[in-house]
mmCIF file of C-alpha atoms and ligand atoms in Angstrom:
data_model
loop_
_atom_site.group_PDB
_atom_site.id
_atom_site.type_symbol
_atom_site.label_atom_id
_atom_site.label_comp_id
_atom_site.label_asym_id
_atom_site.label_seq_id
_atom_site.Cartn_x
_atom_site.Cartn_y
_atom_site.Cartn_z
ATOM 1 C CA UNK A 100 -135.229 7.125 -8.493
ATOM 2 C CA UNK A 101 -138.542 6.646 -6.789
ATOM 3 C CA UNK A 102 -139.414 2.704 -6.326
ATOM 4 C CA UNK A 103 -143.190 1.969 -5.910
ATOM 5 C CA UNK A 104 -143.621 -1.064 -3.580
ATOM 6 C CA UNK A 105 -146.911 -2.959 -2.885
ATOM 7 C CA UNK A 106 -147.330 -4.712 0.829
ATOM 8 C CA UNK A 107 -150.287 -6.588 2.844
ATOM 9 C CA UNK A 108 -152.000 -3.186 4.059
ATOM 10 C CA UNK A 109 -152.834 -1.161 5.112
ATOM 11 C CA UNK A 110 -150.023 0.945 6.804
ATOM 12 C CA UNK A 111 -149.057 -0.627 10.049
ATOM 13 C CA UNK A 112 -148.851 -4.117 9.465
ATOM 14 C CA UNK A 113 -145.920 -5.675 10.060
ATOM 15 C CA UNK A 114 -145.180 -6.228 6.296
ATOM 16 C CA UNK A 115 -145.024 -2.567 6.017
ATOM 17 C CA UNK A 116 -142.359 -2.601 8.772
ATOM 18 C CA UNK A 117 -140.170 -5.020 6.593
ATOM 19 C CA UNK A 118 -140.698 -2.905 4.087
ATOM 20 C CA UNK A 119 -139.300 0.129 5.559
ATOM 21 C CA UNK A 120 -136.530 -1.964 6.518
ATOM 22 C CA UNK A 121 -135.866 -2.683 2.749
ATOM 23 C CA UNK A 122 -136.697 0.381 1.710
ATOM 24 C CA UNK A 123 -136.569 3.246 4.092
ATOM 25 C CA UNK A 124 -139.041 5.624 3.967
ATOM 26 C CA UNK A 125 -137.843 9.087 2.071
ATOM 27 C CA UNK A 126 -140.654 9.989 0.067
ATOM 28 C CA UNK A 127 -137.708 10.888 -3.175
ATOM 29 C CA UNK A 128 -136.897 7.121 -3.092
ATOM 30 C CA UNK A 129 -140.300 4.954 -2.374
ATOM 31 C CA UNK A 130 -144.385 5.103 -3.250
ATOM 32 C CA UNK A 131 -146.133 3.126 -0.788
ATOM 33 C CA UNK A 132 -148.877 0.874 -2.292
ATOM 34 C CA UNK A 133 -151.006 -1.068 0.871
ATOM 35 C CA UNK A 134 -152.907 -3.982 -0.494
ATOM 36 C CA UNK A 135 -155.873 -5.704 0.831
ATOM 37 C CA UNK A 136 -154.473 -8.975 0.370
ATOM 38 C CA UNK A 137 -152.004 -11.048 -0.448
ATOM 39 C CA UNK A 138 -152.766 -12.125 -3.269
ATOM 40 C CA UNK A 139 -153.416 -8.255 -4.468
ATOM 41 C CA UNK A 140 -149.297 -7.950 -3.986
ATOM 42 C CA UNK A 141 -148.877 -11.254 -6.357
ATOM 43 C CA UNK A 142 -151.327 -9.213 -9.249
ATOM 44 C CA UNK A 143 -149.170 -6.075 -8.846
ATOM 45 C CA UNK A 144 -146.026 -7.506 -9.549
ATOM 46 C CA UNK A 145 -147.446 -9.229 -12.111
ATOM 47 C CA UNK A 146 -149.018 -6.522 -13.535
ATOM 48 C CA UNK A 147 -145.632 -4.404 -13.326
ATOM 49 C CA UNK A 148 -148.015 -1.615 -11.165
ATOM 50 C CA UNK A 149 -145.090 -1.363 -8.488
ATOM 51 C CA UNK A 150 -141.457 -3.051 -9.366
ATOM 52 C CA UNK A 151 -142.009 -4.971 -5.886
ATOM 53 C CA UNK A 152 -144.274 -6.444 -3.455
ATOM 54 C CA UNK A 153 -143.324 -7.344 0.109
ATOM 55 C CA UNK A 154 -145.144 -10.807 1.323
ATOM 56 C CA UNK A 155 -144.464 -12.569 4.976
ATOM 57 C CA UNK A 156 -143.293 -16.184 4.376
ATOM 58 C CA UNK A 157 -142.862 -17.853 7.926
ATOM 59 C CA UNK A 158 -142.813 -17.220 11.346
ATOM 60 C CA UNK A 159 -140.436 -18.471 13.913
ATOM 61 C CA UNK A 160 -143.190 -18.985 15.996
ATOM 62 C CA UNK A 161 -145.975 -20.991 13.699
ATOM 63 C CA UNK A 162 -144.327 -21.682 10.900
ATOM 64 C CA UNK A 163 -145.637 -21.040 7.489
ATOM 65 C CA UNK A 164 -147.445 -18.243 5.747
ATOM 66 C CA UNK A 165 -149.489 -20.633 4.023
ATOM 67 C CA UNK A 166 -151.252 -17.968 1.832
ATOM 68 C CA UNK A 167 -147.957 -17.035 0.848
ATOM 69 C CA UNK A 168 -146.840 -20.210 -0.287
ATOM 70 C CA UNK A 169 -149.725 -21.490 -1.847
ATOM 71 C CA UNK A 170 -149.962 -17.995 -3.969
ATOM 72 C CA UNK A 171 -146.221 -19.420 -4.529
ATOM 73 C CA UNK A 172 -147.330 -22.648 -5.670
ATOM 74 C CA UNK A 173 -150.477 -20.923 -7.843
ATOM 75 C CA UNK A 174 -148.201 -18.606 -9.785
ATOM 76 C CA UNK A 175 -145.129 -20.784 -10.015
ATOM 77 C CA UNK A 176 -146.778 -24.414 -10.524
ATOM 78 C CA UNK A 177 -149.737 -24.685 -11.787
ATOM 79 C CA UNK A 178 -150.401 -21.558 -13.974
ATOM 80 C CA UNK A 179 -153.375 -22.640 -16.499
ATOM 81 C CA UNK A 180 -151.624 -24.534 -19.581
ATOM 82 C CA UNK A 181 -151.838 -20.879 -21.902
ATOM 83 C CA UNK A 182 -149.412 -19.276 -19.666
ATOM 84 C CA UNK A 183 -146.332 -19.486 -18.567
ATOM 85 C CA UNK A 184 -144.765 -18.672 -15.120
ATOM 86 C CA UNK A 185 -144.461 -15.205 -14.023
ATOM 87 C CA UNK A 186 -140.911 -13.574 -14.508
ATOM 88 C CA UNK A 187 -140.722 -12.000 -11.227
ATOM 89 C CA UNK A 188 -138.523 -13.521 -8.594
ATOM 90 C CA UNK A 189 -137.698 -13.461 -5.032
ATOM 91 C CA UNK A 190 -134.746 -10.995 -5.084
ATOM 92 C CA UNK A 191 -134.890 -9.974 -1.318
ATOM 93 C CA UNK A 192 -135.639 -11.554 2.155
ATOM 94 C CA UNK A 193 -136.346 -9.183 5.404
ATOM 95 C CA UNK A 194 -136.803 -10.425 9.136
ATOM 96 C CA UNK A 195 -139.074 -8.299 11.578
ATOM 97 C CA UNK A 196 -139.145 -8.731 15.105
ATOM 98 C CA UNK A 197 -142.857 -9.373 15.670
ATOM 99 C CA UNK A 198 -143.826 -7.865 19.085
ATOM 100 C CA UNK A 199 -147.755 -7.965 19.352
ATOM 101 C CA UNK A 200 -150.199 -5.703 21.853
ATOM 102 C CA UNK A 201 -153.309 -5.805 22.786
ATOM 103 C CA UNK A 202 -155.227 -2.526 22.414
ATOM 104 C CA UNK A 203 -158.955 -1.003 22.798
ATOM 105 C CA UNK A 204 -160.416 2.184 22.832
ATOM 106 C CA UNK A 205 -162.623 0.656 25.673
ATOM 107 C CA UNK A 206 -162.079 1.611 29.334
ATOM 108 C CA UNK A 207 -163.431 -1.271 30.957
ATOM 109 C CA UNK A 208 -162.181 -4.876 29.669
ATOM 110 C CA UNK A 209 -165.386 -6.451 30.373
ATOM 111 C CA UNK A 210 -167.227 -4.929 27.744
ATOM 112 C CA UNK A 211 -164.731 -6.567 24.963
ATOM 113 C CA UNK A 212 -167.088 -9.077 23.212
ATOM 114 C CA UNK A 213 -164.913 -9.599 20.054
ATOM 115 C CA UNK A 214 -161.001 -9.179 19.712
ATOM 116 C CA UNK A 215 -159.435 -8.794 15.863
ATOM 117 C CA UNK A 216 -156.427 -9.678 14.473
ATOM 118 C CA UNK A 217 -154.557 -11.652 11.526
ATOM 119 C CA UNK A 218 -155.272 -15.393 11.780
ATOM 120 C CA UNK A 219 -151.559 -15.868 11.770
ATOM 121 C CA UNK A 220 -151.335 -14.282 15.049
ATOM 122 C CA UNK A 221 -153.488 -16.084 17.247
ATOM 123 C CA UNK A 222 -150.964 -19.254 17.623
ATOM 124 C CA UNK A 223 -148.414 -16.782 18.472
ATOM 125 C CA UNK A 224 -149.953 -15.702 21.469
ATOM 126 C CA UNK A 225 -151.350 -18.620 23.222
ATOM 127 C CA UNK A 226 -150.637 -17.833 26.689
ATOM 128 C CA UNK A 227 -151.944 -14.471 26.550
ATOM 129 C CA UNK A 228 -155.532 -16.461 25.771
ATOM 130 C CA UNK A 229 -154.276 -18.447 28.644
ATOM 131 C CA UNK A 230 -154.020 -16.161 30.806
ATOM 132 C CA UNK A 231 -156.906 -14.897 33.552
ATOM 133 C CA UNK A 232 -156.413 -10.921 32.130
ATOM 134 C CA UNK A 233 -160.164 -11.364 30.422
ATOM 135 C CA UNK A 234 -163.144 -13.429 30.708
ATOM 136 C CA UNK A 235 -161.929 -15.214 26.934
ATOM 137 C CA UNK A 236 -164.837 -17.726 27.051
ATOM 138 C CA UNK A 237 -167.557 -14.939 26.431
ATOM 139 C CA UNK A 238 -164.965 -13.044 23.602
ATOM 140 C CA UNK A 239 -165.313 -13.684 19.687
ATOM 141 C CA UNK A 240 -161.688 -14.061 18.197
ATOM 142 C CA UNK A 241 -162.314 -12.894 14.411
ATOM 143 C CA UNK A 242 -159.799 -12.946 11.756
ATOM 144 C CA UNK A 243 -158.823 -9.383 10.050
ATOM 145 C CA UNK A 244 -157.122 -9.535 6.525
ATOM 146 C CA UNK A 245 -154.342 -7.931 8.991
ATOM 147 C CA UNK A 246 -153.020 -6.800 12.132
ATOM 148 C CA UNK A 247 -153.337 -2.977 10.976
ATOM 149 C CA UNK A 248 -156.984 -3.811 9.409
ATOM 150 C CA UNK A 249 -157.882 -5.197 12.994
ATOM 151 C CA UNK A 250 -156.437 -1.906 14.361
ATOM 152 C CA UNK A 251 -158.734 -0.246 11.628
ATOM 153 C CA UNK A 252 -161.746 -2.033 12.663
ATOM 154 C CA UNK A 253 -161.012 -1.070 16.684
ATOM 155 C CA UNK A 254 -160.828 2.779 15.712
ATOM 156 C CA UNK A 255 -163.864 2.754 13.544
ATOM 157 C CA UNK A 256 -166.086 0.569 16.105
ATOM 158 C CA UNK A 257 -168.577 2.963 17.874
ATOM 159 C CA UNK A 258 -169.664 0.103 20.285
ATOM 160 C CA UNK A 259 -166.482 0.212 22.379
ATOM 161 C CA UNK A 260 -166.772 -3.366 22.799
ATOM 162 C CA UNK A 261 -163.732 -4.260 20.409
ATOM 163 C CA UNK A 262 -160.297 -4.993 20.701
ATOM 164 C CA UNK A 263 -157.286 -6.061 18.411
ATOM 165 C CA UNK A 264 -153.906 -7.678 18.863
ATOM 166 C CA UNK A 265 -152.061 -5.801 16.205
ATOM 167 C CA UNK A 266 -148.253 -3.682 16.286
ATOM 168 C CA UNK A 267 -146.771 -0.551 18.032
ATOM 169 C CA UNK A 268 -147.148 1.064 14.269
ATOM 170 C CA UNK A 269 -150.682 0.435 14.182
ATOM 171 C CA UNK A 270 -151.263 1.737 17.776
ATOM 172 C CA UNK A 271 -148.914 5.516 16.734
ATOM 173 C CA UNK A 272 -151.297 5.596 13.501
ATOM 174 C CA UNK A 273 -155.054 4.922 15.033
ATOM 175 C CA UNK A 274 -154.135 6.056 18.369
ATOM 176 C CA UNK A 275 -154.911 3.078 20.275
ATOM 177 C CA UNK A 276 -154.038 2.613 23.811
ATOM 178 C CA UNK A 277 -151.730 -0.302 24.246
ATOM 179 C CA UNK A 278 -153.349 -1.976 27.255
ATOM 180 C CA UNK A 279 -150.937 -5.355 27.309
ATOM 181 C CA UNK A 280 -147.920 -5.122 25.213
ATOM 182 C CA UNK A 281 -145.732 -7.309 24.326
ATOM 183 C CA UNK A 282 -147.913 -10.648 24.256
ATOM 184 C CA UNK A 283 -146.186 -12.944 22.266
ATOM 185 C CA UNK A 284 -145.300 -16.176 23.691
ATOM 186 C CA UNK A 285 -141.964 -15.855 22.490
ATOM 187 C CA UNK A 286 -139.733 -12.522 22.894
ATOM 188 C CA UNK A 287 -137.972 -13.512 19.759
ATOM 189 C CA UNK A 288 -140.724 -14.063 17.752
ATOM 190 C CA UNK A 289 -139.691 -13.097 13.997
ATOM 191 C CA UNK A 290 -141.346 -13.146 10.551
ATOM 192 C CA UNK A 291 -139.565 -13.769 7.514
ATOM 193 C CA UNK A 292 -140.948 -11.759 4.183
ATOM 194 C CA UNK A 293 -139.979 -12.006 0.255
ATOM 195 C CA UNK A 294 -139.166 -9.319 -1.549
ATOM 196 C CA UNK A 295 -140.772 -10.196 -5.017
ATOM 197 C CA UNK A 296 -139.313 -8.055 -8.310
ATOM 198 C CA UNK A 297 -137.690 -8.124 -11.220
ATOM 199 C CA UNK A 298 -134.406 -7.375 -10.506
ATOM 200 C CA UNK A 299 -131.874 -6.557 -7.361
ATOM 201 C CA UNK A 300 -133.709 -4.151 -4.912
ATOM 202 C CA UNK A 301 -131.296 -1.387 -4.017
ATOM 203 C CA UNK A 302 -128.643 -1.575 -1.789
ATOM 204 C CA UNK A 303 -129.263 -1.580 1.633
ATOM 205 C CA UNK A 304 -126.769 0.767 4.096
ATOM 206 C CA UNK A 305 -123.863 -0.841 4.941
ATOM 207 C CA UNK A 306 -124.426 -2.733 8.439
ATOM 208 C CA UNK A 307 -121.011 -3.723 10.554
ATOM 209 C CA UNK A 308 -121.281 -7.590 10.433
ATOM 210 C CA UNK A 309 -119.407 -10.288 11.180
ATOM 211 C CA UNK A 310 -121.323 -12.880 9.390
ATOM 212 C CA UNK A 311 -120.175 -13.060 5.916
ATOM 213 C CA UNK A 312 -121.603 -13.053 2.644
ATOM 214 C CA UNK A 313 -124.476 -15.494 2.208
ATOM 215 C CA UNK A 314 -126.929 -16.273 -0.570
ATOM 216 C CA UNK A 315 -129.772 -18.532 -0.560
ATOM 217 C CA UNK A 316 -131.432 -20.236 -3.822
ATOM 218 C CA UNK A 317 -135.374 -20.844 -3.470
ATOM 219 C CA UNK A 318 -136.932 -23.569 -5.609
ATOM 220 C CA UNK A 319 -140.311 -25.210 -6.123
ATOM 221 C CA UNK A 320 -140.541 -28.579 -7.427
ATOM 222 C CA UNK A 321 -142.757 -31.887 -8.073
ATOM 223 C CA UNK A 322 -142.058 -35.514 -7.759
ATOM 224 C CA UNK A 323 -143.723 -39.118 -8.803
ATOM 225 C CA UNK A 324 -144.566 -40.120 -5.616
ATOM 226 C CA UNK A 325 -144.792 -43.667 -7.001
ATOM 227 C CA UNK A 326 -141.313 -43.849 -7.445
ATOM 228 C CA UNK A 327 -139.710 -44.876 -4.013
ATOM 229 C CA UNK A 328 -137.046 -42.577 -2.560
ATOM 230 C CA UNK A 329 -138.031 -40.085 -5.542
ATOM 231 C CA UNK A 330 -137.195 -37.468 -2.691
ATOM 232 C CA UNK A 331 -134.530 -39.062 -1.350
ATOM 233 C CA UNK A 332 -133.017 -38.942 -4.890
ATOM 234 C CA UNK A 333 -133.625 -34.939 -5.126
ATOM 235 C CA UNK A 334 -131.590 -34.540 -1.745
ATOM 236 C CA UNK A 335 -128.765 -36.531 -2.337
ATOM 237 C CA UNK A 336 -127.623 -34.645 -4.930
ATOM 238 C CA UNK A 337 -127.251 -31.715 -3.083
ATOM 239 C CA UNK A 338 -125.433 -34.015 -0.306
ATOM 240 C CA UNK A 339 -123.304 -35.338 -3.516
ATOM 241 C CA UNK A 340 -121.964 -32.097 -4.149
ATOM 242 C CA UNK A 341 -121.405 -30.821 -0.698
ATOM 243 C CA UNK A 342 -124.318 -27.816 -0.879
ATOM 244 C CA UNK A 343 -125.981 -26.915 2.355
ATOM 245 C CA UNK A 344 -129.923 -26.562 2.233
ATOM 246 C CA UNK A 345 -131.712 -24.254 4.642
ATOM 247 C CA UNK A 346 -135.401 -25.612 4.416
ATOM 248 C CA UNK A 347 -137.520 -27.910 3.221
ATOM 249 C CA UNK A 348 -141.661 -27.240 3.030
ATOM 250 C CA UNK A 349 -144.808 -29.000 1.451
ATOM 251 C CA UNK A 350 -147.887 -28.484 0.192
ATOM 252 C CA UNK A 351 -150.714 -29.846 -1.603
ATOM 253 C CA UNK A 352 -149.848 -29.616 -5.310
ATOM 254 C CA UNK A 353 -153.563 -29.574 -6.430
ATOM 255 C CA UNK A 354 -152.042 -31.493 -9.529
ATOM 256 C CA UNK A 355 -154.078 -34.350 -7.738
ATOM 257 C CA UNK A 356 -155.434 -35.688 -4.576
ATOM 258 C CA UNK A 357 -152.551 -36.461 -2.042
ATOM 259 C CA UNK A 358 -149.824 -35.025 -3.979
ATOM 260 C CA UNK A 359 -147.389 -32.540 -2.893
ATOM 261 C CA UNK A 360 -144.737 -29.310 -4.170
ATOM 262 C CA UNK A 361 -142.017 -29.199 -2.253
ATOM 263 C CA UNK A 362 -139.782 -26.076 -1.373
ATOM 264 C CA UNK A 363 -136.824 -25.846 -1.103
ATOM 265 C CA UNK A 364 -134.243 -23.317 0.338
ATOM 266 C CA UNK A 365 -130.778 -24.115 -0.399
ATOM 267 C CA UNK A 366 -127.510 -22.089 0.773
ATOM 268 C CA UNK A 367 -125.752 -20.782 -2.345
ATOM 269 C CA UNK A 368 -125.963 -17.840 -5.457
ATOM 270 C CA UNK A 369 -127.134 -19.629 -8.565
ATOM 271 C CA UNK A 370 -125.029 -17.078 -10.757
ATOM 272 C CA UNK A 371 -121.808 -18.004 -9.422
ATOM 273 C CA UNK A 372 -121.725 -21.154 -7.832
ATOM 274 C CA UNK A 373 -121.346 -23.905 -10.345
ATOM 275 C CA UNK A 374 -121.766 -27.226 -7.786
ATOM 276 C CA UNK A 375 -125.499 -25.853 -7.064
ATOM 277 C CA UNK A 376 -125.895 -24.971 -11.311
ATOM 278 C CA UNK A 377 -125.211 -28.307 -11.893
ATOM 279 C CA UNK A 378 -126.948 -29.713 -9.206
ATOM 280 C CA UNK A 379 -130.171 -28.074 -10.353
ATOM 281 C CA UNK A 380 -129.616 -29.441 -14.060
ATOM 282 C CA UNK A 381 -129.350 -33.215 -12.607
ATOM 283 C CA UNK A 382 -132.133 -32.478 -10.220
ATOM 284 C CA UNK A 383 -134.545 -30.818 -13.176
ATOM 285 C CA UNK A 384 -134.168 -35.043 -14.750
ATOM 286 C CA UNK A 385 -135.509 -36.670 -11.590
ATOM 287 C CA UNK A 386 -138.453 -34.129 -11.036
ATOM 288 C CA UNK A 387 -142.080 -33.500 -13.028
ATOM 289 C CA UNK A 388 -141.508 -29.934 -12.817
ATOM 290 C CA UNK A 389 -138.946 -27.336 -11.502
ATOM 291 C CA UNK A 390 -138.694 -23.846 -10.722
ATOM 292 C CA UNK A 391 -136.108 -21.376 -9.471
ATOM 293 C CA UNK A 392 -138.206 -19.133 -7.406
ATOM 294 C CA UNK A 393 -134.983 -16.630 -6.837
ATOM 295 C CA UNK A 394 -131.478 -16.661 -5.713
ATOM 296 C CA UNK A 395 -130.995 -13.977 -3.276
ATOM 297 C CA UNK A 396 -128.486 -12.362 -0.323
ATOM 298 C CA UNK A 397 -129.296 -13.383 3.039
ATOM 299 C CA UNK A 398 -130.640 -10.984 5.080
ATOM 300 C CA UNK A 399 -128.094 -11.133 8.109
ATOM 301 C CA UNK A 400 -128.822 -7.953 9.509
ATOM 302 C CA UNK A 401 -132.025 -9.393 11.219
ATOM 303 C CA UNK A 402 -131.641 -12.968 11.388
ATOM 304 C CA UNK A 403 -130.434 -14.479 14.420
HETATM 305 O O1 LIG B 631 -151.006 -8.618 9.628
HETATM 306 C C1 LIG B 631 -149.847 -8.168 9.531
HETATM 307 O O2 LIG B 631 -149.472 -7.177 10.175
HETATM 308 C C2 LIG B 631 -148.907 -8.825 8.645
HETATM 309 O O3 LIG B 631 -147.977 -8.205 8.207
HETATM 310 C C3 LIG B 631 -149.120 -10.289 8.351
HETATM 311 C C4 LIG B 631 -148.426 -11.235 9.308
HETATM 312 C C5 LIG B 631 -148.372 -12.683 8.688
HETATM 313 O O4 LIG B 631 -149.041 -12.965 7.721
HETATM 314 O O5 LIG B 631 -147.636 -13.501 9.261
HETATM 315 C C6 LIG B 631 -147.037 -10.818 9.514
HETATM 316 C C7 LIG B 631 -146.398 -11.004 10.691
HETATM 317 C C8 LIG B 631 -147.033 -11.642 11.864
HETATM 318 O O6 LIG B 631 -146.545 -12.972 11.891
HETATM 319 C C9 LIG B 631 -148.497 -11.668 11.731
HETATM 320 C C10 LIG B 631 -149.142 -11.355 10.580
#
């Protein structure tokens, strides 16, 4: 059976990477469906166009994918009072090894006015921008919708006076000579994307592993902030009952000024583990509002 699977396009990016990973890439089993943004993946899923869409979530560099989790918090939170929230989960995590290169069509650096790439990059590449390998102070950094986009935007330019920090994919597909690779300040920089569907993604090949079987639980939730230790509360529970949480993020609820959702990840498969069920029953009492945002396997394979 064919699966038809939305991503941040176009093809390059490094969210198509992590979904190849997921996926593969035989033409019988998976339609490719590049989106402009992020948000465009959210509306397909919703919309039941593709039966899932592939989203980055967090860097080990920088941290969070705040599109990603405010999209989270929009869908999940605070849909408008008629509807209700979506009923697609997160069923599926991947981790890509982000490697970034610089790349122009351009012969000689000193005619690069303007570099491209995903505003998510930038902070992952600091010392490159420290670096003496181009006059920076007389270059534009401009944000591309993505890495593969910026690529896009290097290949069409006719000026020659462009450049893009962007993957090894997107250099194969526009032909763009790599003239720094590797630029990342860290050489295990990794991004961590959702799989968002409906139900269980297909099984992946079996990988030899020594870690065993792990599953992680993803929830959104909102507090009165008025109440003192109203968090403190929420984590103690899971302390109570001897469950492990894996992360813990905020955001501006836009509920009200100066009021927060919280995420969190916590180690555990709501189906069969009854300590984090009930957990999540006392927990729903102490909080406005709750939602499970997915309870899937983690993705050992590439996390390290
Ligand atoms: O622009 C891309 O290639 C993406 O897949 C997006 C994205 C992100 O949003 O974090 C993915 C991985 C890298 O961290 C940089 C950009």
């Amino acid at each position: 059976m064919v699966v038809k699977v939305a991503f941040l396009g176009p093809e390059g990016t490094y969210t198509h990477q992590a979904v190849l990973q997921q996926f593969g890439n035989n033409p019988n089993e998976i339609e490719i469906y590049p989106k402009k943004l992020i948000g465009d993946c959210f509306n397909a899923i919703d919309a039941e166009e593709v039966d899932y869409a592939v989203v980055p979530v967090e860097n080990s560099t920088n941290g969070q994918v705040v599109f990603t989790y405010d999209l989270l918090r929009d869908w999940y939170l605070v849909p408008n009072q008629n509807t209700s929230a979506p009923k697609f989960k997160i069923v599926a995590e991947q981790f890509v090894a982000i490697h970034h290169n610089f790349m122009t069509k351009t012969k000689d650096l000193k005619q690069i006015k303007t570099i491209y790439s995903h505003p998510q990059v930038w902070t992952q590449v600091t010392e490159f921008f420290k670096s003496n390998k181009l006059d920076f102070s007389s270059i534009a950094k401009i944000d591309a919708t993505s890495t593969s986009k910026a690529a896009e935007l290097v290949y069409e330019d006719k000026t020659n006076t462009t450049a893009c920090i962007a993957s090894n994919m997107s250099s194969e597909l526009y032909r763009l000579p790599i003239v720094y690779p590797n630029i990342e300040d860290n050489s295990k920089n990794t991004t961590r994307f959702l799989v968002l569907g409906y139900k269980n993604p297909p099984p992946l090949p079996e990988q030899p592993s020594t870690k065993p079987n792990q599953f992680i639980t993803s929830i959104i939730f909102t507090l009165n902030h008025d109440d003192p230790g109203a968090l403190c509360d929420v984590l103690v529970k899971f302390k109570d009952n001897k469950i492990n949480l894996s992360s813990i993020n905020s955001r501006p609820s836009h509920l009200k000024q100066w009021h927060y959702v919280f995420f969190l990840e916590i180690t555990g498969d709501l189906n069969t583990n009854t300590n984090l069920k009930q957990s999540l029953e006392e927990l729903s009492k102490s909080c406005q509002t709750l939602v499970v945002l997915g309870t899937f396997e983690r993705s050992w394979r590439y996390f390290s």
